[in-house]
Short mmCIF file of N, CA, C and O in Angstrom, two decimals:
data_model
loop_
_atom_site.label_atom_id
_atom_site.label_comp_id
_atom_site.label_asym_id
_atom_site.label_seq_id
_atom_site.Cartn_x
_atom_site.Cartn_y
_atom_site.Cartn_z
N MET A 1 35.72 -20.47 -21.56
CA MET A 1 35.57 -21.57 -22.45
C MET A 1 35.89 -22.90 -21.78
O MET A 1 35.56 -23.93 -22.31
N GLY A 2 36.56 -22.88 -20.64
CA GLY A 2 36.77 -24.09 -19.85
C GLY A 2 37.44 -25.22 -20.60
O GLY A 2 38.54 -25.09 -21.08
N LYS A 3 36.75 -26.36 -20.68
CA LYS A 3 37.27 -27.54 -21.36
C LYS A 3 37.26 -27.30 -22.87
O LYS A 3 36.31 -26.78 -23.42
N TYR A 4 38.35 -27.72 -23.53
CA TYR A 4 38.47 -27.48 -24.96
C TYR A 4 37.75 -28.57 -25.75
O TYR A 4 37.90 -29.74 -25.48
N PRO A 5 36.95 -28.17 -26.76
CA PRO A 5 36.19 -29.14 -27.54
C PRO A 5 37.06 -29.94 -28.51
O PRO A 5 38.18 -29.54 -28.82
N GLN A 6 36.52 -31.04 -29.00
CA GLN A 6 37.16 -31.84 -30.03
C GLN A 6 37.25 -30.99 -31.31
O GLN A 6 36.30 -30.31 -31.66
N ILE A 7 38.39 -31.01 -32.00
CA ILE A 7 38.58 -30.20 -33.20
C ILE A 7 38.12 -30.99 -34.43
O ILE A 7 38.64 -32.07 -34.70
N PRO A 8 37.14 -30.46 -35.18
CA PRO A 8 36.66 -31.15 -36.39
C PRO A 8 37.72 -31.20 -37.50
O PRO A 8 38.67 -30.42 -37.51
N ALA A 9 37.50 -32.10 -38.45
CA ALA A 9 38.47 -32.31 -39.53
C ALA A 9 38.37 -31.27 -40.64
O ALA A 9 39.39 -30.86 -41.18
N THR A 10 37.16 -30.83 -41.00
CA THR A 10 37.05 -29.93 -42.15
C THR A 10 37.14 -28.47 -41.74
O THR A 10 36.80 -28.10 -40.61
N ILE A 11 37.57 -27.65 -42.67
CA ILE A 11 37.72 -26.22 -42.43
C ILE A 11 36.37 -25.59 -42.07
O ILE A 11 36.29 -24.71 -41.21
N TYR A 12 35.30 -26.04 -42.71
CA TYR A 12 33.98 -25.47 -42.45
C TYR A 12 33.48 -25.79 -41.04
O TYR A 12 32.90 -24.95 -40.37
N GLU A 13 33.73 -27.02 -40.60
CA GLU A 13 33.35 -27.40 -39.24
C GLU A 13 34.20 -26.67 -38.21
O GLU A 13 33.69 -26.26 -37.16
N ARG A 14 35.49 -26.48 -38.51
CA ARG A 14 36.36 -25.73 -37.59
C ARG A 14 35.90 -24.27 -37.49
O ARG A 14 35.86 -23.69 -36.41
N ARG A 15 35.53 -23.69 -38.64
CA ARG A 15 35.06 -22.31 -38.65
C ARG A 15 33.79 -22.18 -37.80
O ARG A 15 33.66 -21.25 -37.00
N GLU A 16 32.86 -23.11 -37.96
CA GLU A 16 31.62 -23.10 -37.18
C GLU A 16 31.90 -23.24 -35.68
O GLU A 16 31.30 -22.56 -34.85
N LEU A 17 32.83 -24.13 -35.33
CA LEU A 17 33.23 -24.31 -33.93
C LEU A 17 33.79 -23.00 -33.36
O LEU A 17 33.44 -22.60 -32.27
N LEU A 18 34.66 -22.34 -34.14
CA LEU A 18 35.25 -21.09 -33.67
C LEU A 18 34.19 -20.01 -33.49
O LEU A 18 34.22 -19.27 -32.50
N TYR A 19 33.27 -19.88 -34.44
CA TYR A 19 32.19 -18.90 -34.28
C TYR A 19 31.45 -19.14 -32.98
O TYR A 19 31.22 -18.23 -32.20
N LYS A 20 31.09 -20.39 -32.75
CA LYS A 20 30.30 -20.76 -31.57
C LYS A 20 31.08 -20.48 -30.28
O LYS A 20 30.57 -19.86 -29.34
N GLU A 21 32.33 -20.94 -30.22
CA GLU A 21 33.12 -20.80 -28.99
C GLU A 21 33.58 -19.36 -28.75
O GLU A 21 33.58 -18.89 -27.62
N LEU A 22 33.98 -18.65 -29.80
CA LEU A 22 34.47 -17.29 -29.62
C LEU A 22 33.35 -16.30 -29.32
O LEU A 22 33.59 -15.26 -28.71
N ARG A 23 32.14 -16.60 -29.75
CA ARG A 23 31.00 -15.72 -29.41
C ARG A 23 30.83 -15.60 -27.90
O ARG A 23 30.38 -14.59 -27.40
N LYS A 24 31.21 -16.65 -27.18
CA LYS A 24 31.13 -16.62 -25.71
C LYS A 24 32.05 -15.54 -25.14
O LYS A 24 31.82 -15.02 -24.06
N ALA A 25 33.14 -15.24 -25.86
CA ALA A 25 34.10 -14.22 -25.41
C ALA A 25 33.78 -12.85 -26.00
O ALA A 25 34.40 -11.87 -25.63
N GLY A 26 32.82 -12.78 -26.92
CA GLY A 26 32.51 -11.55 -27.63
C GLY A 26 32.04 -10.42 -26.73
O GLY A 26 31.39 -10.63 -25.72
N ASN A 27 32.41 -9.20 -27.12
CA ASN A 27 32.08 -7.96 -26.41
C ASN A 27 32.60 -7.93 -24.98
O ASN A 27 32.06 -7.21 -24.14
N LYS A 28 33.63 -8.69 -24.69
CA LYS A 28 34.27 -8.68 -23.38
C LYS A 28 35.68 -8.14 -23.54
O LYS A 28 36.22 -8.08 -24.63
N THR A 29 36.27 -7.74 -22.43
CA THR A 29 37.64 -7.26 -22.48
C THR A 29 38.53 -8.18 -21.66
O THR A 29 38.10 -8.80 -20.70
N VAL A 30 39.80 -8.25 -22.07
CA VAL A 30 40.81 -9.03 -21.38
C VAL A 30 42.02 -8.12 -21.19
O VAL A 30 42.44 -7.45 -22.13
N PHE A 31 42.57 -8.09 -20.00
CA PHE A 31 43.74 -7.24 -19.75
C PHE A 31 44.97 -7.85 -20.41
O PHE A 31 45.23 -9.04 -20.29
N CYS A 32 45.71 -7.01 -21.13
CA CYS A 32 46.95 -7.43 -21.80
C CYS A 32 48.12 -6.68 -21.16
O CYS A 32 48.33 -5.50 -21.44
N PRO A 33 48.90 -7.36 -20.29
CA PRO A 33 50.02 -6.69 -19.62
C PRO A 33 51.07 -6.13 -20.57
O PRO A 33 51.72 -5.14 -20.26
N ALA A 34 51.23 -6.75 -21.75
CA ALA A 34 52.25 -6.31 -22.70
C ALA A 34 52.02 -4.87 -23.15
O ALA A 34 52.96 -4.12 -23.37
N ILE A 35 50.76 -4.47 -23.30
CA ILE A 35 50.46 -3.10 -23.71
C ILE A 35 49.82 -2.30 -22.57
O ILE A 35 49.48 -1.14 -22.75
N ASN A 36 49.67 -2.95 -21.41
CA ASN A 36 49.11 -2.32 -20.22
C ASN A 36 47.72 -1.73 -20.46
O ASN A 36 47.41 -0.64 -20.00
N ARG A 37 46.90 -2.45 -21.22
CA ARG A 37 45.56 -1.99 -21.55
C ARG A 37 44.62 -3.20 -21.63
O ARG A 37 45.03 -4.32 -21.82
N ARG A 38 43.33 -2.91 -21.53
CA ARG A 38 42.31 -3.93 -21.76
C ARG A 38 42.05 -4.01 -23.26
O ARG A 38 41.97 -3.00 -23.94
N VAL A 39 41.92 -5.24 -23.76
CA VAL A 39 41.68 -5.48 -25.18
C VAL A 39 40.27 -6.02 -25.33
O VAL A 39 39.88 -6.98 -24.66
N LYS A 40 39.49 -5.40 -26.20
CA LYS A 40 38.11 -5.81 -26.41
C LYS A 40 38.02 -6.82 -27.55
O LYS A 40 38.71 -6.69 -28.56
N ILE A 41 37.17 -7.82 -27.37
CA ILE A 41 36.93 -8.83 -28.40
C ILE A 41 35.56 -8.53 -29.00
O ILE A 41 34.54 -8.70 -28.35
N LEU A 42 35.56 -8.03 -30.24
CA LEU A 42 34.31 -7.65 -30.91
C LEU A 42 33.80 -8.76 -31.81
O LEU A 42 34.57 -9.60 -32.26
N PRO A 43 32.49 -8.76 -32.12
CA PRO A 43 31.96 -9.75 -33.05
C PRO A 43 32.67 -9.74 -34.41
O PRO A 43 32.89 -10.79 -35.01
N GLU A 44 33.07 -8.56 -34.89
CA GLU A 44 33.78 -8.47 -36.18
C GLU A 44 35.13 -9.17 -36.12
O GLU A 44 35.57 -9.79 -37.07
N SER A 45 35.80 -9.05 -34.97
CA SER A 45 37.10 -9.71 -34.83
C SER A 45 36.94 -11.21 -34.68
O SER A 45 37.81 -11.98 -35.09
N ILE A 46 35.81 -11.65 -34.14
CA ILE A 46 35.54 -13.09 -34.06
C ILE A 46 35.41 -13.66 -35.46
O ILE A 46 35.95 -14.71 -35.78
N THR A 47 34.72 -12.94 -36.34
CA THR A 47 34.56 -13.37 -37.73
C THR A 47 35.92 -13.47 -38.42
O THR A 47 36.22 -14.46 -39.09
N GLU A 48 36.74 -12.47 -38.25
CA GLU A 48 38.08 -12.44 -38.87
C GLU A 48 38.94 -13.58 -38.33
O GLU A 48 39.60 -14.30 -39.09
N THR A 49 38.96 -13.76 -37.02
CA THR A 49 39.74 -14.83 -36.40
C THR A 49 39.26 -16.19 -36.87
O THR A 49 40.06 -17.05 -37.24
N ALA A 50 37.94 -16.41 -36.89
CA ALA A 50 37.39 -17.71 -37.31
C ALA A 50 37.75 -18.01 -38.76
O ALA A 50 38.08 -19.14 -39.10
N PHE A 51 37.70 -16.99 -39.61
CA PHE A 51 38.03 -17.20 -41.03
C PHE A 51 39.47 -17.65 -41.21
O PHE A 51 39.76 -18.62 -41.91
N HIS A 52 40.41 -16.95 -40.55
CA HIS A 52 41.83 -17.27 -40.71
C HIS A 52 42.25 -18.50 -39.91
O HIS A 52 42.98 -19.34 -40.40
N ALA A 53 41.81 -18.59 -38.67
CA ALA A 53 42.27 -19.67 -37.79
C ALA A 53 41.71 -21.02 -38.18
O ALA A 53 42.32 -22.04 -37.87
N SER A 54 40.58 -21.05 -38.87
CA SER A 54 39.99 -22.34 -39.24
C SER A 54 40.77 -23.02 -40.37
O SER A 54 40.57 -24.20 -40.64
N LYS A 55 41.69 -22.32 -41.01
CA LYS A 55 42.46 -22.89 -42.12
C LYS A 55 43.44 -23.96 -41.64
O LYS A 55 43.89 -24.78 -42.42
N SER A 56 43.78 -23.94 -40.37
CA SER A 56 44.72 -24.92 -39.83
C SER A 56 44.22 -25.40 -38.47
O SER A 56 43.66 -24.63 -37.69
N VAL A 57 44.43 -26.68 -38.20
CA VAL A 57 44.01 -27.26 -36.92
C VAL A 57 44.74 -26.58 -35.77
O VAL A 57 44.14 -26.26 -34.73
N VAL A 58 46.03 -26.31 -35.94
CA VAL A 58 46.81 -25.67 -34.89
C VAL A 58 46.28 -24.26 -34.62
O VAL A 58 46.11 -23.86 -33.47
N SER A 59 46.00 -23.50 -35.67
CA SER A 59 45.45 -22.15 -35.49
C SER A 59 44.11 -22.20 -34.78
O SER A 59 43.80 -21.35 -33.95
N THR A 60 43.29 -23.20 -35.11
CA THR A 60 42.00 -23.35 -34.45
C THR A 60 42.19 -23.58 -32.96
O THR A 60 41.54 -22.95 -32.13
N LYS A 61 43.12 -24.48 -32.61
CA LYS A 61 43.39 -24.77 -31.19
C LYS A 61 43.92 -23.53 -30.47
O LYS A 61 43.57 -23.28 -29.32
N LEU A 62 44.77 -22.76 -31.15
CA LEU A 62 45.30 -21.55 -30.54
C LEU A 62 44.19 -20.51 -30.34
O LEU A 62 44.11 -19.88 -29.28
N ALA A 63 43.32 -20.33 -31.33
CA ALA A 63 42.26 -19.32 -31.24
C ALA A 63 41.30 -19.63 -30.10
O ALA A 63 40.75 -18.72 -29.47
N LEU A 64 41.12 -20.91 -29.78
CA LEU A 64 40.24 -21.27 -28.67
C LEU A 64 40.82 -20.85 -27.32
O LEU A 64 40.12 -20.82 -26.33
N ARG A 65 42.08 -20.50 -27.30
CA ARG A 65 42.75 -20.03 -26.07
C ARG A 65 42.94 -18.51 -26.09
O ARG A 65 43.91 -17.98 -25.58
N ILE A 66 41.98 -17.81 -26.66
CA ILE A 66 42.09 -16.37 -26.90
C ILE A 66 42.39 -15.57 -25.63
O ILE A 66 43.25 -14.70 -25.64
N ARG A 67 41.71 -15.86 -24.55
CA ARG A 67 41.93 -15.10 -23.30
C ARG A 67 43.34 -15.32 -22.77
O ARG A 67 44.00 -14.39 -22.32
N TYR A 68 43.80 -16.57 -22.79
CA TYR A 68 45.15 -16.89 -22.31
C TYR A 68 46.19 -16.17 -23.17
O TYR A 68 47.14 -15.59 -22.64
N ILE A 69 46.01 -16.20 -24.48
CA ILE A 69 46.97 -15.58 -25.39
C ILE A 69 47.04 -14.08 -25.17
O ILE A 69 48.12 -13.51 -25.07
N ILE A 70 45.88 -13.42 -25.07
CA ILE A 70 45.88 -11.96 -24.85
C ILE A 70 46.59 -11.61 -23.54
O ILE A 70 47.38 -10.68 -23.48
N SER A 71 46.33 -12.38 -22.50
CA SER A 71 46.90 -12.03 -21.19
C SER A 71 48.35 -12.48 -21.01
O SER A 71 48.99 -12.08 -20.04
N ASN A 72 48.91 -13.25 -21.94
CA ASN A 72 50.30 -13.71 -21.81
C ASN A 72 51.20 -13.34 -22.99
O ASN A 72 52.36 -13.74 -23.02
N ALA A 73 50.68 -12.61 -23.95
CA ALA A 73 51.44 -12.28 -25.15
C ALA A 73 52.52 -11.22 -24.89
O ALA A 73 52.41 -10.43 -23.96
N LYS A 74 53.53 -11.26 -25.72
CA LYS A 74 54.63 -10.27 -25.70
C LYS A 74 54.65 -9.52 -27.02
O LYS A 74 54.37 -10.09 -28.07
N ILE A 75 55.00 -8.25 -26.97
CA ILE A 75 55.03 -7.41 -28.18
C ILE A 75 56.16 -7.85 -29.11
O ILE A 75 57.30 -8.01 -28.68
N VAL A 76 55.80 -8.03 -30.39
CA VAL A 76 56.78 -8.33 -31.43
C VAL A 76 57.05 -7.07 -32.24
O VAL A 76 58.18 -6.75 -32.54
N GLN A 77 55.97 -6.35 -32.58
CA GLN A 77 56.10 -5.14 -33.39
C GLN A 77 54.92 -4.22 -33.08
O GLN A 77 53.80 -4.68 -32.93
N SER A 78 55.19 -2.92 -33.01
CA SER A 78 54.10 -1.98 -32.76
C SER A 78 54.22 -0.78 -33.69
O SER A 78 55.23 -0.62 -34.37
N GLY A 79 53.19 0.04 -33.72
CA GLY A 79 53.20 1.23 -34.55
C GLY A 79 53.04 0.95 -36.03
O GLY A 79 53.39 1.77 -36.87
N ILE A 80 52.45 -0.20 -36.38
CA ILE A 80 52.26 -0.57 -37.79
C ILE A 80 51.04 0.17 -38.32
O ILE A 80 49.96 0.12 -37.73
N LYS A 81 51.20 0.84 -39.44
CA LYS A 81 50.08 1.54 -40.08
C LYS A 81 49.33 0.56 -40.98
O LYS A 81 49.94 -0.17 -41.75
N PRO A 82 47.98 0.51 -40.88
CA PRO A 82 47.20 -0.40 -41.75
C PRO A 82 47.36 -0.02 -43.22
O PRO A 82 47.41 1.17 -43.56
N LYS A 83 47.44 -1.02 -44.08
CA LYS A 83 47.55 -0.78 -45.52
C LYS A 83 46.18 -0.40 -46.05
O LYS A 83 45.16 -0.91 -45.60
N THR A 84 46.15 0.50 -47.02
CA THR A 84 44.88 0.91 -47.61
C THR A 84 44.29 -0.25 -48.42
O THR A 84 45.01 -1.03 -49.02
N GLY A 85 42.97 -0.34 -48.36
CA GLY A 85 42.26 -1.37 -49.12
C GLY A 85 42.30 -2.75 -48.48
O GLY A 85 41.91 -3.72 -49.10
N THR A 86 42.76 -2.85 -47.25
CA THR A 86 42.79 -4.15 -46.58
C THR A 86 41.68 -4.25 -45.54
O THR A 86 41.03 -3.26 -45.22
N GLN A 87 41.51 -5.43 -45.02
CA GLN A 87 40.49 -5.70 -44.00
C GLN A 87 40.74 -4.83 -42.76
O GLN A 87 39.79 -4.36 -42.14
N THR A 88 42.00 -4.62 -42.39
CA THR A 88 42.30 -3.82 -41.20
C THR A 88 41.84 -2.38 -41.38
O THR A 88 41.46 -1.73 -40.41
N LYS A 89 41.86 -1.87 -42.60
CA LYS A 89 41.40 -0.51 -42.86
C LYS A 89 39.88 -0.42 -42.63
O LYS A 89 39.38 0.59 -42.15
N LYS A 90 39.16 -1.49 -42.96
CA LYS A 90 37.71 -1.53 -42.78
C LYS A 90 37.34 -1.39 -41.30
O LYS A 90 36.30 -0.85 -40.96
N PHE A 91 38.20 -1.84 -40.42
CA PHE A 91 37.97 -1.75 -38.99
C PHE A 91 38.27 -0.34 -38.46
O PHE A 91 38.06 -0.07 -37.30
N HIS A 92 38.83 0.52 -39.29
CA HIS A 92 39.19 1.90 -38.93
C HIS A 92 40.25 1.95 -37.84
O HIS A 92 40.19 2.76 -36.92
N PHE A 93 41.25 1.08 -37.95
CA PHE A 93 42.34 1.09 -36.99
C PHE A 93 43.31 2.20 -37.33
O PHE A 93 43.63 2.44 -38.49
N LYS A 94 43.79 2.86 -36.30
CA LYS A 94 44.81 3.89 -36.46
C LYS A 94 46.19 3.24 -36.61
O LYS A 94 47.01 3.70 -37.37
N GLU A 95 46.41 2.18 -35.85
CA GLU A 95 47.65 1.42 -35.94
C GLU A 95 47.43 0.00 -35.46
O GLU A 95 46.42 -0.30 -34.83
N LEU A 96 48.38 -0.88 -35.77
CA LEU A 96 48.31 -2.28 -35.38
C LEU A 96 49.50 -2.64 -34.50
O LEU A 96 50.58 -2.06 -34.63
N ILE A 97 49.28 -3.60 -33.62
CA ILE A 97 50.34 -4.12 -32.76
C ILE A 97 50.35 -5.64 -32.95
O ILE A 97 49.30 -6.28 -32.88
N ILE A 98 51.53 -6.20 -33.20
CA ILE A 98 51.67 -7.64 -33.35
C ILE A 98 52.29 -8.18 -32.06
O ILE A 98 53.32 -7.69 -31.62
N LEU A 99 51.64 -9.19 -31.48
CA LEU A 99 52.13 -9.84 -30.28
C LEU A 99 52.27 -11.33 -30.56
O LEU A 99 51.69 -11.84 -31.52
N SER A 100 53.03 -12.02 -29.72
CA SER A 100 53.12 -13.48 -29.85
C SER A 100 53.07 -14.11 -28.47
O SER A 100 53.42 -13.49 -27.47
N CYS A 101 52.62 -15.36 -28.45
CA CYS A 101 52.50 -16.09 -27.20
C CYS A 101 52.73 -17.57 -27.50
O CYS A 101 52.08 -18.13 -28.38
N GLY A 102 53.65 -18.18 -26.79
CA GLY A 102 53.90 -19.60 -26.95
C GLY A 102 52.92 -20.42 -26.13
O GLY A 102 52.63 -20.08 -24.99
N ILE A 103 52.41 -21.47 -26.73
CA ILE A 103 51.51 -22.39 -26.05
C ILE A 103 52.17 -23.76 -26.07
O ILE A 103 52.43 -24.30 -27.15
N ARG A 104 52.43 -24.30 -24.91
CA ARG A 104 53.09 -25.58 -24.78
C ARG A 104 52.34 -26.66 -25.57
O ARG A 104 51.15 -26.83 -25.43
N GLY A 105 53.06 -27.37 -26.44
CA GLY A 105 52.48 -28.44 -27.21
C GLY A 105 51.82 -28.01 -28.51
O GLY A 105 51.47 -28.83 -29.32
N LEU A 106 51.65 -26.70 -28.71
CA LEU A 106 51.00 -26.21 -29.93
C LEU A 106 51.92 -25.39 -30.81
O LEU A 106 51.91 -25.50 -32.01
N GLY A 107 52.68 -24.51 -30.21
CA GLY A 107 53.53 -23.62 -31.00
C GLY A 107 53.36 -22.20 -30.53
O GLY A 107 53.05 -21.93 -29.37
N THR A 108 53.52 -21.28 -31.45
CA THR A 108 53.46 -19.86 -31.13
C THR A 108 52.28 -19.22 -31.84
O THR A 108 52.11 -19.38 -33.04
N ALA A 109 51.49 -18.48 -31.08
CA ALA A 109 50.34 -17.77 -31.64
C ALA A 109 50.76 -16.36 -32.00
O ALA A 109 51.50 -15.71 -31.27
N LYS A 110 50.27 -15.90 -33.15
CA LYS A 110 50.45 -14.51 -33.56
C LYS A 110 49.13 -13.81 -33.29
O LYS A 110 48.08 -14.22 -33.79
N LEU A 111 49.17 -12.78 -32.49
CA LEU A 111 47.98 -12.02 -32.11
C LEU A 111 48.11 -10.61 -32.67
O LEU A 111 49.12 -9.95 -32.44
N THR A 112 47.12 -10.18 -33.44
CA THR A 112 47.11 -8.82 -33.98
C THR A 112 46.06 -8.02 -33.24
O THR A 112 44.90 -8.44 -33.15
N ILE A 113 46.48 -6.88 -32.69
CA ILE A 113 45.58 -5.99 -31.97
C ILE A 113 45.56 -4.65 -32.71
O ILE A 113 46.61 -4.15 -33.11
N GLY A 114 44.37 -4.10 -32.90
CA GLY A 114 44.24 -2.81 -33.56
C GLY A 114 43.89 -1.73 -32.57
O GLY A 114 43.16 -1.96 -31.60
N LEU A 115 44.42 -0.55 -32.80
CA LEU A 115 44.13 0.62 -31.96
C LEU A 115 43.16 1.52 -32.72
O LEU A 115 43.45 1.97 -33.83
N LYS A 116 42.00 1.74 -32.12
CA LYS A 116 41.00 2.63 -32.72
C LYS A 116 41.37 4.08 -32.37
O LYS A 116 42.08 4.34 -31.41
N PRO A 117 40.87 5.05 -33.15
CA PRO A 117 41.19 6.45 -32.87
C PRO A 117 40.84 6.92 -31.46
O PRO A 117 41.48 7.79 -30.91
N ARG A 118 39.83 6.29 -30.82
CA ARG A 118 39.44 6.70 -29.46
C ARG A 118 40.22 5.94 -28.40
O ARG A 118 39.73 5.74 -27.29
N LYS A 119 41.41 5.47 -28.73
CA LYS A 119 42.31 4.76 -27.79
C LYS A 119 41.71 3.45 -27.28
O LYS A 119 41.97 3.02 -26.18
N GLN A 120 40.87 2.82 -28.10
CA GLN A 120 40.29 1.54 -27.74
C GLN A 120 41.08 0.44 -28.46
O GLN A 120 41.30 0.52 -29.67
N TYR A 121 41.53 -0.57 -27.72
CA TYR A 121 42.31 -1.67 -28.30
C TYR A 121 41.37 -2.84 -28.59
O TYR A 121 40.63 -3.28 -27.73
N ILE A 122 41.43 -3.33 -29.83
CA ILE A 122 40.53 -4.37 -30.30
C ILE A 122 41.34 -5.57 -30.77
O ILE A 122 42.29 -5.42 -31.56
N GLU A 123 40.95 -6.78 -30.33
CA GLU A 123 41.58 -8.00 -30.84
C GLU A 123 41.16 -8.13 -32.29
O GLU A 123 39.99 -8.04 -32.62
N TYR A 124 42.12 -8.32 -33.19
CA TYR A 124 41.80 -8.41 -34.62
C TYR A 124 41.86 -9.84 -35.13
O TYR A 124 40.94 -10.31 -35.76
N CYS A 125 42.95 -10.56 -34.85
CA CYS A 125 43.08 -11.91 -35.39
C CYS A 125 44.13 -12.70 -34.62
O CYS A 125 45.10 -12.13 -34.14
N ILE A 126 43.92 -14.02 -34.52
CA ILE A 126 44.90 -14.94 -33.92
C ILE A 126 45.14 -16.07 -34.92
O ILE A 126 44.19 -16.67 -35.41
N THR A 127 46.40 -16.34 -35.20
CA THR A 127 46.78 -17.49 -36.03
C THR A 127 48.09 -18.05 -35.49
O THR A 127 48.74 -17.42 -34.67
N ASP A 128 48.50 -19.22 -35.98
CA ASP A 128 49.79 -19.75 -35.56
C ASP A 128 50.88 -19.23 -36.51
O ASP A 128 50.64 -19.03 -37.69
N ILE A 129 52.07 -18.95 -35.96
CA ILE A 129 53.16 -18.50 -36.82
C ILE A 129 54.18 -19.59 -37.08
O ILE A 129 54.89 -19.57 -38.05
N ARG A 130 54.25 -20.56 -36.21
CA ARG A 130 55.08 -21.73 -36.45
C ARG A 130 54.64 -22.84 -35.52
O ARG A 130 54.22 -22.58 -34.40
N CYS A 131 54.71 -24.03 -35.98
CA CYS A 131 54.24 -25.16 -35.19
C CYS A 131 55.44 -25.93 -34.65
O CYS A 131 56.25 -26.44 -35.42
N HIS A 132 55.58 -25.99 -33.32
CA HIS A 132 56.71 -26.70 -32.70
C HIS A 132 56.42 -28.18 -32.52
O HIS A 132 57.32 -28.98 -32.43
N ASN A 133 55.15 -28.55 -32.46
CA ASN A 133 54.77 -29.93 -32.18
C ASN A 133 53.60 -30.31 -33.08
O ASN A 133 52.52 -29.78 -32.95
N LYS A 134 53.82 -31.23 -34.02
CA LYS A 134 52.78 -31.60 -34.97
C LYS A 134 51.94 -32.78 -34.51
O LYS A 134 51.09 -33.24 -35.23
N GLU A 135 52.19 -33.28 -33.31
CA GLU A 135 51.41 -34.41 -32.80
C GLU A 135 50.01 -33.95 -32.40
O GLU A 135 49.80 -32.79 -32.10
N THR A 136 49.08 -34.88 -32.39
CA THR A 136 47.72 -34.53 -32.01
C THR A 136 47.50 -34.55 -30.51
O THR A 136 46.56 -33.94 -30.02
N SER A 137 48.34 -35.23 -29.74
CA SER A 137 48.18 -35.19 -28.29
C SER A 137 48.80 -33.89 -27.79
O SER A 137 49.92 -33.55 -28.12
N LEU A 138 48.05 -33.16 -26.99
CA LEU A 138 48.47 -31.81 -26.59
C LEU A 138 48.54 -31.66 -25.09
O LEU A 138 47.81 -32.30 -24.36
N LEU A 139 49.40 -30.77 -24.68
CA LEU A 139 49.44 -30.34 -23.28
C LEU A 139 48.83 -28.97 -23.22
O LEU A 139 49.24 -28.07 -23.93
N PHE A 140 47.83 -28.79 -22.42
CA PHE A 140 47.16 -27.49 -22.37
C PHE A 140 47.75 -26.62 -21.29
O PHE A 140 48.20 -27.11 -20.27
N PRO A 141 47.72 -25.29 -21.53
CA PRO A 141 48.28 -24.37 -20.53
C PRO A 141 47.42 -24.34 -19.28
O PRO A 141 46.27 -24.66 -19.30
#
């Protein structure tokens, strides 16, 4: 994704930006040292991430750094069973892993990874969990 684009003001424009930018990362894998596995970014997870991350400017900025977050995240919680009737169940995940990654100038990203029955790890969603810096000028990793 290289240079980061200007973040639009409305939720709909942010969602469109995320769809466009994250599609470039779609169907690719990124190595995640925290779980010692490659994590695949699927089109379905791009839709989920764009829907949630577009709700906040900070989440949008964090989601645009998807590869960096996956490769630098630390495990917060693992072995979580998906709740019945939720979006995670639709993905047929056997279990979920919650990771976090701090991004200088933005805050902390929450990354959810799902484990499929065939031992395939899928990126599910990225959002911010707390914002350390509310200013618009940012330092990029």
